[in-house]
Tab-separated table of C-alpha atoms in Angstrom:
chain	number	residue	atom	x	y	z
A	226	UNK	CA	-26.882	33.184	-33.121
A	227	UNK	CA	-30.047	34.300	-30.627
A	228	UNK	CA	-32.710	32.677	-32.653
A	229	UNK	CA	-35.125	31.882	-30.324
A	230	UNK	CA	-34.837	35.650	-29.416
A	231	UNK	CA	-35.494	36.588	-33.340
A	232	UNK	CA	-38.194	34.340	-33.522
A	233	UNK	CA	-40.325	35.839	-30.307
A	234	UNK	CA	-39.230	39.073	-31.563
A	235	UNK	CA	-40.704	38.216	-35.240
A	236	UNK	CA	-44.244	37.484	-33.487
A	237	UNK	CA	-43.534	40.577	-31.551
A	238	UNK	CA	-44.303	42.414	-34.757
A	239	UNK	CA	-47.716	40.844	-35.373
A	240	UNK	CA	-48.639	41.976	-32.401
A	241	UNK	CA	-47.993	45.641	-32.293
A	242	UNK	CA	-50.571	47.844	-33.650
A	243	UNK	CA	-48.203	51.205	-33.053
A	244	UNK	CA	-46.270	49.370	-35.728
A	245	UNK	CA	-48.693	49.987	-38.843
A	246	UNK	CA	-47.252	53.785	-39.156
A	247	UNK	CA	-44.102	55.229	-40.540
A	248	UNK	CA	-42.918	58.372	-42.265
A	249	UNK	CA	-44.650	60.048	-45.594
A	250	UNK	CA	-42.827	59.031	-48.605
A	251	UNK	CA	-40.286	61.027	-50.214
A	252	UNK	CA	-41.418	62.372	-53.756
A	253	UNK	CA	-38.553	60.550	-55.336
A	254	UNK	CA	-40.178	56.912	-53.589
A	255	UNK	CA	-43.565	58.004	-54.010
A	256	UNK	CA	-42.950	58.511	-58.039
A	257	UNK	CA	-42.365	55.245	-58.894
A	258	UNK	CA	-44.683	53.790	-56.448
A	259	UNK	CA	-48.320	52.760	-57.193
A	260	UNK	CA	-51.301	53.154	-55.224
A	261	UNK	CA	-51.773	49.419	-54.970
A	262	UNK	CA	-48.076	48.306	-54.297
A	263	UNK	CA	-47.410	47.473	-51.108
A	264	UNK	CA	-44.117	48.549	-49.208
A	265	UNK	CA	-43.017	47.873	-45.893
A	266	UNK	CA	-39.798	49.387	-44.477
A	267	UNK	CA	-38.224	49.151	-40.978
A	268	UNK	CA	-35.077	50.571	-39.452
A	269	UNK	CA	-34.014	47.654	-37.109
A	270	UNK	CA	-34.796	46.585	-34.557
A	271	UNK	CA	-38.406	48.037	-35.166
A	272	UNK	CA	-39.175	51.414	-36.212
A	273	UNK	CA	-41.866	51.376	-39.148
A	274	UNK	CA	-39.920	54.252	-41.855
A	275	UNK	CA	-42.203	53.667	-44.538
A	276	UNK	CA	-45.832	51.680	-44.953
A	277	UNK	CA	-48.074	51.657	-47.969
A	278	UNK	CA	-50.730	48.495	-47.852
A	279	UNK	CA	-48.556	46.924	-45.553
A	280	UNK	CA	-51.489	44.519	-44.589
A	281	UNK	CA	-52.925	43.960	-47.932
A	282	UNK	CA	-52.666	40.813	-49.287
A	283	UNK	CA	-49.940	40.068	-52.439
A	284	UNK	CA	-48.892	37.295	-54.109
A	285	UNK	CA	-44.647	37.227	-53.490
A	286	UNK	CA	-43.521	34.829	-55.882
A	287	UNK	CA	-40.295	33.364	-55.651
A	288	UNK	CA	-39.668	35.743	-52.206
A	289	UNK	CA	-41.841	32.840	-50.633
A	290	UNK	CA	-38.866	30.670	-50.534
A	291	UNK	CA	-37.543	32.838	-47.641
A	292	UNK	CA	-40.106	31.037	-45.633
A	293	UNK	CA	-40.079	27.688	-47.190
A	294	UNK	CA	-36.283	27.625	-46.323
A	295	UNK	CA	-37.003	28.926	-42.844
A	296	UNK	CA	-39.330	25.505	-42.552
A	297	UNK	CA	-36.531	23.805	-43.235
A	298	UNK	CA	-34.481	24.970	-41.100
A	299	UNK	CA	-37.255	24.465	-38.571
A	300	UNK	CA	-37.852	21.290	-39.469
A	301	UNK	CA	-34.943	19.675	-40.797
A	302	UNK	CA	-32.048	21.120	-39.049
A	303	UNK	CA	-28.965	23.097	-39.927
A	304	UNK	CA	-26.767	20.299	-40.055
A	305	UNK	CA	-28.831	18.116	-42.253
A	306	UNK	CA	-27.821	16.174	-45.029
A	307	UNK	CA	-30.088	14.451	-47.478
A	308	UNK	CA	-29.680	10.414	-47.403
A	309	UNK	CA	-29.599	7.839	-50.038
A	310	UNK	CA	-29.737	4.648	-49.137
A	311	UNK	CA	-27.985	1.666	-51.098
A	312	UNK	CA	-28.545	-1.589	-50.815
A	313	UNK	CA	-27.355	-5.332	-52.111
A	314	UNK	CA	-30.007	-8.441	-51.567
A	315	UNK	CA	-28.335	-12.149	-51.599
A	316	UNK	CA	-29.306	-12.690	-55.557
A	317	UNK	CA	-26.776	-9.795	-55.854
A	318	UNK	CA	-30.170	-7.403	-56.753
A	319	UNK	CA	-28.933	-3.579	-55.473
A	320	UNK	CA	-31.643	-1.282	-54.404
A	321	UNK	CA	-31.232	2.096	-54.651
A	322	UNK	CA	-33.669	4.108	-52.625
A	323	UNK	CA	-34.643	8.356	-52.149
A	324	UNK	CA	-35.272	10.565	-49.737
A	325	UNK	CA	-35.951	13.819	-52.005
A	326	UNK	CA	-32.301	15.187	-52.473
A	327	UNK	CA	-32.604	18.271	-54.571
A	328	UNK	CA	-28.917	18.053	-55.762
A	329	UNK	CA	-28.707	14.381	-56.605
A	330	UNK	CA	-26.287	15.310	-59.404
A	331	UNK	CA	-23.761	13.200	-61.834
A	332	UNK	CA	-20.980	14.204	-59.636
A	333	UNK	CA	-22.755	12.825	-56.671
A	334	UNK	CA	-24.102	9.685	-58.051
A	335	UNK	CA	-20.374	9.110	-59.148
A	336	UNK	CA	-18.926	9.345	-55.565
A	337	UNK	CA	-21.965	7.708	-54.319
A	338	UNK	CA	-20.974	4.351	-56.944
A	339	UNK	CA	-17.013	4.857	-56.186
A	340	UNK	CA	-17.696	4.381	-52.753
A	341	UNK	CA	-20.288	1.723	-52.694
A	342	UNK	CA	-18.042	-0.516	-55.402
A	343	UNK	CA	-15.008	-0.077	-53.221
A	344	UNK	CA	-16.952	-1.844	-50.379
A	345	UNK	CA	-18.986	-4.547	-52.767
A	346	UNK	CA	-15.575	-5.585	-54.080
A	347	UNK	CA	-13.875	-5.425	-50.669
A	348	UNK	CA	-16.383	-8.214	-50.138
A	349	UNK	CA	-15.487	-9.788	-52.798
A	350	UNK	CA	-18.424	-8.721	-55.190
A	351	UNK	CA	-18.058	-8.273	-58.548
A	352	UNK	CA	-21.870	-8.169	-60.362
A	353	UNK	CA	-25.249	-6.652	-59.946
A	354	UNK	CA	-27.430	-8.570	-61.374
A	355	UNK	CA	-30.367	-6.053	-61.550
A	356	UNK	CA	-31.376	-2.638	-60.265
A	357	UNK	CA	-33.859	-1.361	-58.546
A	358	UNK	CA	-34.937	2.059	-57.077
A	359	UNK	CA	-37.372	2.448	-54.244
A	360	UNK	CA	-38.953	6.285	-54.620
A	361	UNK	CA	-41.383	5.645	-51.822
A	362	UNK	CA	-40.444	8.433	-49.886
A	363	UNK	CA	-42.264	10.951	-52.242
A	364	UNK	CA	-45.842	10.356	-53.120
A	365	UNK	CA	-46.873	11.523	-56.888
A	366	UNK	CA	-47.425	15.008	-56.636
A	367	UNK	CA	-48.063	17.497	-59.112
A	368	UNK	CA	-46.934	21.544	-58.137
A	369	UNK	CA	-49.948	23.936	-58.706
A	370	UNK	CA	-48.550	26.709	-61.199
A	371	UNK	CA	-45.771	24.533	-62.642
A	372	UNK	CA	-45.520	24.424	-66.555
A	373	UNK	CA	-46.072	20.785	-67.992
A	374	UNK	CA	-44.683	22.247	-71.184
A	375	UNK	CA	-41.284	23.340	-69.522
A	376	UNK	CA	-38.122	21.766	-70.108
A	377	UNK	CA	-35.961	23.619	-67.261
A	378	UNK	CA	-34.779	22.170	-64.483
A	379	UNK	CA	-36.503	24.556	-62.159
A	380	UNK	CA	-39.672	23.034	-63.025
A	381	UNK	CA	-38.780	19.854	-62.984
A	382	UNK	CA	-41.334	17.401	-61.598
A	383	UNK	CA	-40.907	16.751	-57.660
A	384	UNK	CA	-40.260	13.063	-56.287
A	385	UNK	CA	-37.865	11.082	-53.952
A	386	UNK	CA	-35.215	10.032	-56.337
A	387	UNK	CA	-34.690	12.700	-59.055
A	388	UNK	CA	-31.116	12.598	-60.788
A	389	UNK	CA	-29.861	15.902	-62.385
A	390	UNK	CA	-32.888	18.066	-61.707
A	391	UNK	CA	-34.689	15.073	-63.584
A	392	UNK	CA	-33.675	16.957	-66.969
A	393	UNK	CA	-30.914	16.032	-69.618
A	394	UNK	CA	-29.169	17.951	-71.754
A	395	UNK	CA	-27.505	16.849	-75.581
A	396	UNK	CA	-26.397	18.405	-77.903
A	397	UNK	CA	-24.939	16.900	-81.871
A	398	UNK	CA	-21.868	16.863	-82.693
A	399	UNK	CA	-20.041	17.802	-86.365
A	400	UNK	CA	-20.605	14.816	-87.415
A	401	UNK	CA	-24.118	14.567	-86.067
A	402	UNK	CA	-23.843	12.399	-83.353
A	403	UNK	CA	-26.023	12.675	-80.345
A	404	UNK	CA	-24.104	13.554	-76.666
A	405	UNK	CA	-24.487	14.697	-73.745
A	406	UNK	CA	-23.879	18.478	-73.195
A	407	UNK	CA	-22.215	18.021	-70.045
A	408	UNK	CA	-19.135	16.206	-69.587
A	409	UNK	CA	-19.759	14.663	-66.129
A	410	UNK	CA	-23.344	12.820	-67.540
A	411	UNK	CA	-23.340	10.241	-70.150
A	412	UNK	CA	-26.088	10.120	-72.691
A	413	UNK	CA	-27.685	6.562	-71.427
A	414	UNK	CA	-29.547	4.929	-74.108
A	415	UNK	CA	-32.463	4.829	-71.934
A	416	UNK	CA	-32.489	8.907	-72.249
A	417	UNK	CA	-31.205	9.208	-75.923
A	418	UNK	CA	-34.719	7.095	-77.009
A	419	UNK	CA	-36.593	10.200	-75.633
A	420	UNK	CA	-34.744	12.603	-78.378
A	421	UNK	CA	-36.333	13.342	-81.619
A	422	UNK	CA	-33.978	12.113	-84.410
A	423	UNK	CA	-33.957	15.937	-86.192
A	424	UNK	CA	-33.160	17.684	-82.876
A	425	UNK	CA	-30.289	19.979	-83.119
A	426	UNK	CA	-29.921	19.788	-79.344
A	427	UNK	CA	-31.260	21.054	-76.110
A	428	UNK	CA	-32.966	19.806	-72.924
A	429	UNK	CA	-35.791	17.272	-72.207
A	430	UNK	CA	-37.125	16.931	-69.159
A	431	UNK	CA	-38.305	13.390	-68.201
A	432	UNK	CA	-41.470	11.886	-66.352
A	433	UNK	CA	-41.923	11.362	-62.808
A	434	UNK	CA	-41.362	7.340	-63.902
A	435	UNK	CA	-39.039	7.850	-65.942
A	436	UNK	CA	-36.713	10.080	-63.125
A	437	UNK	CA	-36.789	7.073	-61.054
A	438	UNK	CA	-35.255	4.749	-63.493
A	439	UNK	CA	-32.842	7.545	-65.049
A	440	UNK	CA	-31.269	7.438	-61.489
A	441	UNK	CA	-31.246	3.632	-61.271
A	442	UNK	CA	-29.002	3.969	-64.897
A	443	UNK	CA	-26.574	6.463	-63.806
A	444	UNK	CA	-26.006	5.065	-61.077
A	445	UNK	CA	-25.491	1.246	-62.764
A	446	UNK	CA	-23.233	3.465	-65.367
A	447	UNK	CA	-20.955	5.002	-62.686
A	448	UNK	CA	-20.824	1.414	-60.776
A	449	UNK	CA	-19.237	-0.294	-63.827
A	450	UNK	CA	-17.192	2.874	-64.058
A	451	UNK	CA	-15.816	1.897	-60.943
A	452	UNK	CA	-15.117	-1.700	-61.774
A	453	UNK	CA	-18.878	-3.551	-61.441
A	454	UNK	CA	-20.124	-5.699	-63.819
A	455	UNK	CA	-24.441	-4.773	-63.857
A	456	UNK	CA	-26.404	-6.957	-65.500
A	457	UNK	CA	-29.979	-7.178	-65.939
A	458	UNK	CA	-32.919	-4.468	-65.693
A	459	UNK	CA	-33.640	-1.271	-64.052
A	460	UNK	CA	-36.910	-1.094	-62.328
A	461	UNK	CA	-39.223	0.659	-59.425
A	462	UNK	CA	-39.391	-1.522	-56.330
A	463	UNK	CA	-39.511	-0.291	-52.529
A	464	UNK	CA	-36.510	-1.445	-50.562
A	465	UNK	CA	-36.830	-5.157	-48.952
A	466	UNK	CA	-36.911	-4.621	-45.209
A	467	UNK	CA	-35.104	-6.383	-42.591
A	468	UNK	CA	-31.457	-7.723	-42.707
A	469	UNK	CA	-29.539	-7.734	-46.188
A	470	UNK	CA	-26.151	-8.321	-46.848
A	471	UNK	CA	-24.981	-5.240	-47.764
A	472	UNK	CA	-26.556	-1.553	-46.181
A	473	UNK	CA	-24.845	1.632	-46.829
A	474	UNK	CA	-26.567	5.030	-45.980
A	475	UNK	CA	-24.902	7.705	-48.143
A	476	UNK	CA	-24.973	11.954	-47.135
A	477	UNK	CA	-25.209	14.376	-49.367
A	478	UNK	CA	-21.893	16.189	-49.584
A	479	UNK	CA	-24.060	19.506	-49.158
A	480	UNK	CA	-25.415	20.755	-46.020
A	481	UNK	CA	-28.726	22.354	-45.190
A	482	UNK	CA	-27.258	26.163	-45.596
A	483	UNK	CA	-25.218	25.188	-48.801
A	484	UNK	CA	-28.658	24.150	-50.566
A	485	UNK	CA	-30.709	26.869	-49.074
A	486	UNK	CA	-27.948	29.329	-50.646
A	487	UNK	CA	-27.802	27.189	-54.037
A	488	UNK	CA	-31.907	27.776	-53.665
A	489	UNK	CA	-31.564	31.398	-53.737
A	490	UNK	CA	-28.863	32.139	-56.066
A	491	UNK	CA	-30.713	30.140	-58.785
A	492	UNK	CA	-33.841	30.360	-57.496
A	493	UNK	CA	-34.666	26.878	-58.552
A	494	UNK	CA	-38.436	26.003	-57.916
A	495	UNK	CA	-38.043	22.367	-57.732
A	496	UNK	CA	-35.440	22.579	-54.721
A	497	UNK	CA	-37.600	24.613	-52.801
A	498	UNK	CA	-40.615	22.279	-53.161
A	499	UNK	CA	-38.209	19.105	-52.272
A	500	UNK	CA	-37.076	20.902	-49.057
A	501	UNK	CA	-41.170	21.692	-48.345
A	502	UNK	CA	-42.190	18.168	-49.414
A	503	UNK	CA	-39.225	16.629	-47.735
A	504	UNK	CA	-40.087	18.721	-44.542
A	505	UNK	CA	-43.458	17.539	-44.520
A	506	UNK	CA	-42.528	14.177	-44.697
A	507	UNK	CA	-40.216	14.285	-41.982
A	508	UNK	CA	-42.418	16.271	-38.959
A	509	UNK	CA	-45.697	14.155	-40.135
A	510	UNK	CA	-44.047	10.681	-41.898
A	511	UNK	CA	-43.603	9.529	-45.197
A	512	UNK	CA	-44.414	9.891	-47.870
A	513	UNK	CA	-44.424	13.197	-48.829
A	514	UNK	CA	-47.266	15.032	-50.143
A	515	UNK	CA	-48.668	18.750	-50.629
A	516	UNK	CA	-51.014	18.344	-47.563
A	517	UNK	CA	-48.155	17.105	-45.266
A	518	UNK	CA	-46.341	19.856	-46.420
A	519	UNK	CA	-48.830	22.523	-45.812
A	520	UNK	CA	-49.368	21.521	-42.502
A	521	UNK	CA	-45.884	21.815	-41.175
A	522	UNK	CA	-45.849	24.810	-43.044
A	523	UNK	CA	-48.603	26.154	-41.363
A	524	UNK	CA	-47.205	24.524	-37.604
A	525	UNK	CA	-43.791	25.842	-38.079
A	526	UNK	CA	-45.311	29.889	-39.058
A	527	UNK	CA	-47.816	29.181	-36.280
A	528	UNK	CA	-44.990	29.305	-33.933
A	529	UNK	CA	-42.595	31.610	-35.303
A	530	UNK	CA	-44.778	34.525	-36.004
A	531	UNK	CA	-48.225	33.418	-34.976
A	532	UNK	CA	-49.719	32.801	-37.948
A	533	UNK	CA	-50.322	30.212	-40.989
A	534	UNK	CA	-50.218	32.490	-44.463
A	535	UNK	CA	-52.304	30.766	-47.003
A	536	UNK	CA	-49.432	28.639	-48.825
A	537	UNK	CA	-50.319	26.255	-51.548
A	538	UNK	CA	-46.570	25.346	-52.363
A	539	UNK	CA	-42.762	25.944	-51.226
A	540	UNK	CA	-41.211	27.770	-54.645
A	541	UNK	CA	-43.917	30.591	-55.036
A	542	UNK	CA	-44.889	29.678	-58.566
A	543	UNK	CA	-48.707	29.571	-57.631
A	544	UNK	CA	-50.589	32.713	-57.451
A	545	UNK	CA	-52.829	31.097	-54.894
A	546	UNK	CA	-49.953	31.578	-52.415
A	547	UNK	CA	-50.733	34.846	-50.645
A	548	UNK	CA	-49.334	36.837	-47.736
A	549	UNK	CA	-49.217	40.541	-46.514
A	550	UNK	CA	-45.608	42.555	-46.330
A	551	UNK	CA	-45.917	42.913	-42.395
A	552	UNK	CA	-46.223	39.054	-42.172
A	553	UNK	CA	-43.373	38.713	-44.470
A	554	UNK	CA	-40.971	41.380	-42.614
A	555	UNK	CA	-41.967	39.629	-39.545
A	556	UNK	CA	-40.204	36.454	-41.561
A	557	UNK	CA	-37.060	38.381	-42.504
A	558	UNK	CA	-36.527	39.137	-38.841
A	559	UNK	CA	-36.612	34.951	-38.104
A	560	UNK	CA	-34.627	34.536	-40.887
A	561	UNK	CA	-31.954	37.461	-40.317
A	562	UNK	CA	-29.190	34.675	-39.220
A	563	UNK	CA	-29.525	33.385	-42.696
A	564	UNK	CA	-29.348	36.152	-44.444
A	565	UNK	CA	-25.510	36.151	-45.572
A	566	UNK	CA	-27.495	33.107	-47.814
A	567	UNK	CA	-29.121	35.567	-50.122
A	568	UNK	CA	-27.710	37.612	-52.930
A	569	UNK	CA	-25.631	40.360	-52.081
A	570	UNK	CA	-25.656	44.142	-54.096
A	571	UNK	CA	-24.483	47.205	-53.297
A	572	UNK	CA	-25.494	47.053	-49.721
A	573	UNK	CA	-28.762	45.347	-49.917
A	574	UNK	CA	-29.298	41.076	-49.561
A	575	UNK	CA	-32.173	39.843	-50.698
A	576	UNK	CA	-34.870	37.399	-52.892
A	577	UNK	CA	-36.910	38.703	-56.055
A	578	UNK	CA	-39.668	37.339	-57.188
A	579	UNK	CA	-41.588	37.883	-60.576
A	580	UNK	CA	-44.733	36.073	-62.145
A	581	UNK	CA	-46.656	37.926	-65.267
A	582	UNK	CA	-47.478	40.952	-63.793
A	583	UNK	CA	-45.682	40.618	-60.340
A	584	UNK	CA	-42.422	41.724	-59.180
A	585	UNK	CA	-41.629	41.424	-55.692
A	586	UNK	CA	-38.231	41.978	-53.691
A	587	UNK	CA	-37.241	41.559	-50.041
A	588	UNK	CA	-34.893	41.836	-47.440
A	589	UNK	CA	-31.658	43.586	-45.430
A	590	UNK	CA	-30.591	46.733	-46.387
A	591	UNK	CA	-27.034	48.242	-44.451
A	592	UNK	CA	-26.234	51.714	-45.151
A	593	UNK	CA	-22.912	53.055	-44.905
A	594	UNK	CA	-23.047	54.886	-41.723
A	595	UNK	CA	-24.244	51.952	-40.246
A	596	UNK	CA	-27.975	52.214	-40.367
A	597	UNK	CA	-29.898	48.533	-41.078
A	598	UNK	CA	-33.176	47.675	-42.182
A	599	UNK	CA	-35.644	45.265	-43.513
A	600	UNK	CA	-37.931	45.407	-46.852
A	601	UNK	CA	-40.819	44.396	-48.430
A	602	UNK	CA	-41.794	45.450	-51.537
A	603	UNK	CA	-44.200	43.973	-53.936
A	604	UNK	CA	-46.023	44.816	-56.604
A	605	UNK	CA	-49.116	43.783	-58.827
A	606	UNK	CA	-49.149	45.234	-61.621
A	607	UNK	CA	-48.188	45.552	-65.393
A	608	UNK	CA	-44.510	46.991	-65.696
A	609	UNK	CA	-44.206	47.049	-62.207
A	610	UNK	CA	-40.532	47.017	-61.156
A	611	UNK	CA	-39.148	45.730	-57.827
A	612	UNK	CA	-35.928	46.665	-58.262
A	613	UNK	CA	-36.286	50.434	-59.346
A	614	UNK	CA	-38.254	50.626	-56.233
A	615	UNK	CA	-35.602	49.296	-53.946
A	616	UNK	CA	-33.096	51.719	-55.840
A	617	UNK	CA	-35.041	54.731	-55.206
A	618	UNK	CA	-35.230	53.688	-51.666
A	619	UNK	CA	-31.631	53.477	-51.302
A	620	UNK	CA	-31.923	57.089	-51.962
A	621	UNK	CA	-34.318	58.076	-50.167
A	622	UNK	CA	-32.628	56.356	-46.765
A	623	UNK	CA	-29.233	57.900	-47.889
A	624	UNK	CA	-30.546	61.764	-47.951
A	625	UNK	CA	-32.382	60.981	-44.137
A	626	UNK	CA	-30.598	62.195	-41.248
A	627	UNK	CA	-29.305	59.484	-38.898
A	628	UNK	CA	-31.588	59.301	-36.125
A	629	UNK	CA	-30.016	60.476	-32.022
C-alpha cells in the first residue's frame, strides 16, 4: 500500500485552490439538500464533481473516528497489540496492570488467567494471596459530551484497565434469581451489590474505581477457574518495579485493524477515545490524558494534511469538535488503504455520524462501470438525513456520462 504517497497527496488537496469548484447540482441532489449542508464530492484521484460549503465549518460526529483511527495508525502501528501486564511478588501478591485495551473482554481475561495459571503452577504455585491492579497508565479523565446518566457500553467511562466495556449486564431468572446475561461473565458479588433488589434486569455501568477492581475480580474468578486458589483482597496499587518472580506481558488477541473495524461497525465511543488516549500516551508518555491526546492529534494531522482541526475528543460525541468537508475528504484520501474497515452497502463504504440535529456520512463510493469517489456530507439541521442524501447521489453519479 503507497501510503506515504496518499498522505502527500491528502495535503495536496489543502493546497489547491482550483479544487473549491465542481459541477451544479442535479435537481434530484439539490432537492433534498439544504442551503447550509455542506457536501463535498470528488471523482478520484481529484476532480471536485460537486461542492456546497465545502469549507464551512460542521460538527461530524461519530465520522471523526475516521481520523482518530488514522492517529492510531500513525501512532501506534498496524501491527499493534494492546498489552497487559501480569505479575506475581514473593508474598505470592499478583499485580495486574493496564495499558487502555478497549476489548479487555471475559473471553480475554479467561485466556489471559489459563495461561498465566499454567505457568504459576508449572512453578509450582498454587495461591494468590491478594490482588492488585495498577491503572496508572490512564489518568482520570472525563469525555466532554459523554452522558453520566448512560448505561451503554459506548459511553462507558475511559481508563487503563476497563473489563467488559466497564458495564455488566443481569438479568432474573424464573425463580428470581439474579445472573449474569451473558454466559462467558459471572455475576461477581462485588458487581451484584451495585443492583437494586426490584430490578427486573438490565445493564449498570460501573465507576472509573470501581472498573479497576471489577477487572482485578474477573480475573481472580477465571484464575481459580483454572486451578488457583486467591485469597485475600482486590485493590488499586501501581506495579512494584524492578525484578519479581514472576513477569508475563500478555497481547491482545486483536490487532490494530481488527479493533479499528470493531470501532466502526459498532461505532463504540469509548474504543475510539482509548485508541486517542492510548495514542497520546504513547508519542508523549504516560499517563494518558485529553491534552496528550490532542496534541498528537494535532502533530499527526499537522503532517498528514497540514493542518490541526479543532478536536476536543477521539469518538465525536462533543459538538465542540469541528472540521470543514474539504479537510475531511483530504482524510479519506490518507485513510483510503483502510477503507475495506468501514461498512460496506450497495457500493458505497463508509462512517455515519448523528448527534440531535446532526447527521453526517462519509466516504468511498465505486460505481459499476468503474468510476470511484470520495464523500462528505454533513448536515446541521432538524430532520436532516445523511443517508437520503448519499442515495440521491448515487443517482445522480449513475445518470452522468463517464468522463474520456
Amino acid at each position: 500500500m503507497k501510503r506515504p504517497l496518499l498522505i502527500l497527496t491528502g495535503l495536496a488537496l489543502l493546497l489547491l485552490p482550483s479544487l473549491a469548484g465542481g459541477e451544479a447540482l442535479p435537481p434530484a441532489l439539490a432537492a433534498v439538500l439544504r442551503p447550509s449542508d455542506a457536501l463535498l464530492v470528488t471523482e478520484e484521484p481529484h476532480r471536485v464533481v460537486y461542492a456546497q460549503n465545502p469549507d464551512t465549518l460542521s460538527v461530524p460526529a461519530s465520522t471523526l473516528k475516521v481520523a482518530t483511527a488514522l492517529m492510531a495508525f500513525q501512532t501506534l502501528g498496524e501491527a499493534y497489540r494492546f498489552p497487559t501486564d501480569v505479575a506475581l511478588t514473593n508474598e505470592h501478591t499478583l499485580f495486574l496492570k493496564g495499558y487502555g485495551d478497549p476489548l479487555l473482554t471475559s473471553e480475554v481475561l479467561e485466556a489471559y488467567a489459563k495461561k498465566v495459571a499454567g505457568e504459576l503452577m508449572a512453578r509450582g504455585v498454587r495461591r494468590v494471596t491478594g490482588i492488585r491492579v495498577d491503572d496508572t497508565y490512564v489518568d482520570r479523565i472525563t469525555i466532554p459530551g459523554v452522558s453520566a446518566r448512560s448505561s451503554q457500553p459506548y459511553d462507558a467511562p475511559n481508563g487503563a484497565l476497563c473489563a467488559n466495556f466497564n458495564t455488566v449486564n443481569y438479568r432474573r431468572t424464573k425463580k428470581e434469581a439474579l445472573v449474569s446475561a451473558e454466559p462467558q461473565t459471572p455475576l461477581l458479588p462485588f458487581v451484584a451489590k451495585r443492583i437494586p433488589r426490584d430490578a427486573p434486569g438490565g445493564r449498570i455501568r460501573l465507576s472509573p474505581a470501581e472498573s479497576r477492581l471489577y477487572a482485578g475480580h474477573l480475573f481472580g474468578w477465571f484464575l481459580q477457574q483454572h486451578g488457583i486458589t486467591v485469597t485475600g483482597t482486590v485493590a488499586p496499587r501501581p506495579m512494584p518495579e524492578g525484578p519479581l518472580p514472576y513477569t508475563r506481558r500478555l497481547f491482545s488477541p486483536w490487532t490494530l485493524p481488527e479493533v479499528v473495524q470493531k470501532l466502526m461497525a459498532f461505532s463504540n465511543n469509548f474504543m475510539a477515545n482509548q485508541l486517542f488516549l492510548t495514542s497520546g500516551a504513547h508519542a508523549k508518555g504516560s499517563p494518558a490524558t485529553l491534552e496528550k491526546g490532542r496534541k498528537t492529534f494535532c502533530d499527526v494531522m499537522t503532517r498528514l494534511i497540514g493542518q490541526c482541526p479543532a478536536v476536543v475528543e477521539g469518538s465525536g460525541i462533543s459538538r465542540k469538535n469541528t472540521l470543514t468537508a474539504r479537510t475531511m475528504d483530504a482524510l479519506l484520501v490518507c485513510f483510503k488503504p483502510y477503507a475495506p474497515l468501514l461498512h460496506k452497502e450497495n457500493g458505497a463504504r463508509y462512517k455515519t455520524g448523528t448527534l440531535n440535529g446532526v447527521s453526517t456520512r462519509v466516504g468511498y463510493l465505486a460505481m459499476p462501470d468503474g468510476r470511484q469517489y470520495r464523500f462528505v456530507i454533513f448536515t446541521h439541521r432538524a430532520n436532516g438525513n445523511a443517508g437520503r442524501i448519499l442515495k440521491a447521489l448515487k443517482i445522480a453519479l449513475a445518470d452522468q456520462a463517464p468522463r474520456q
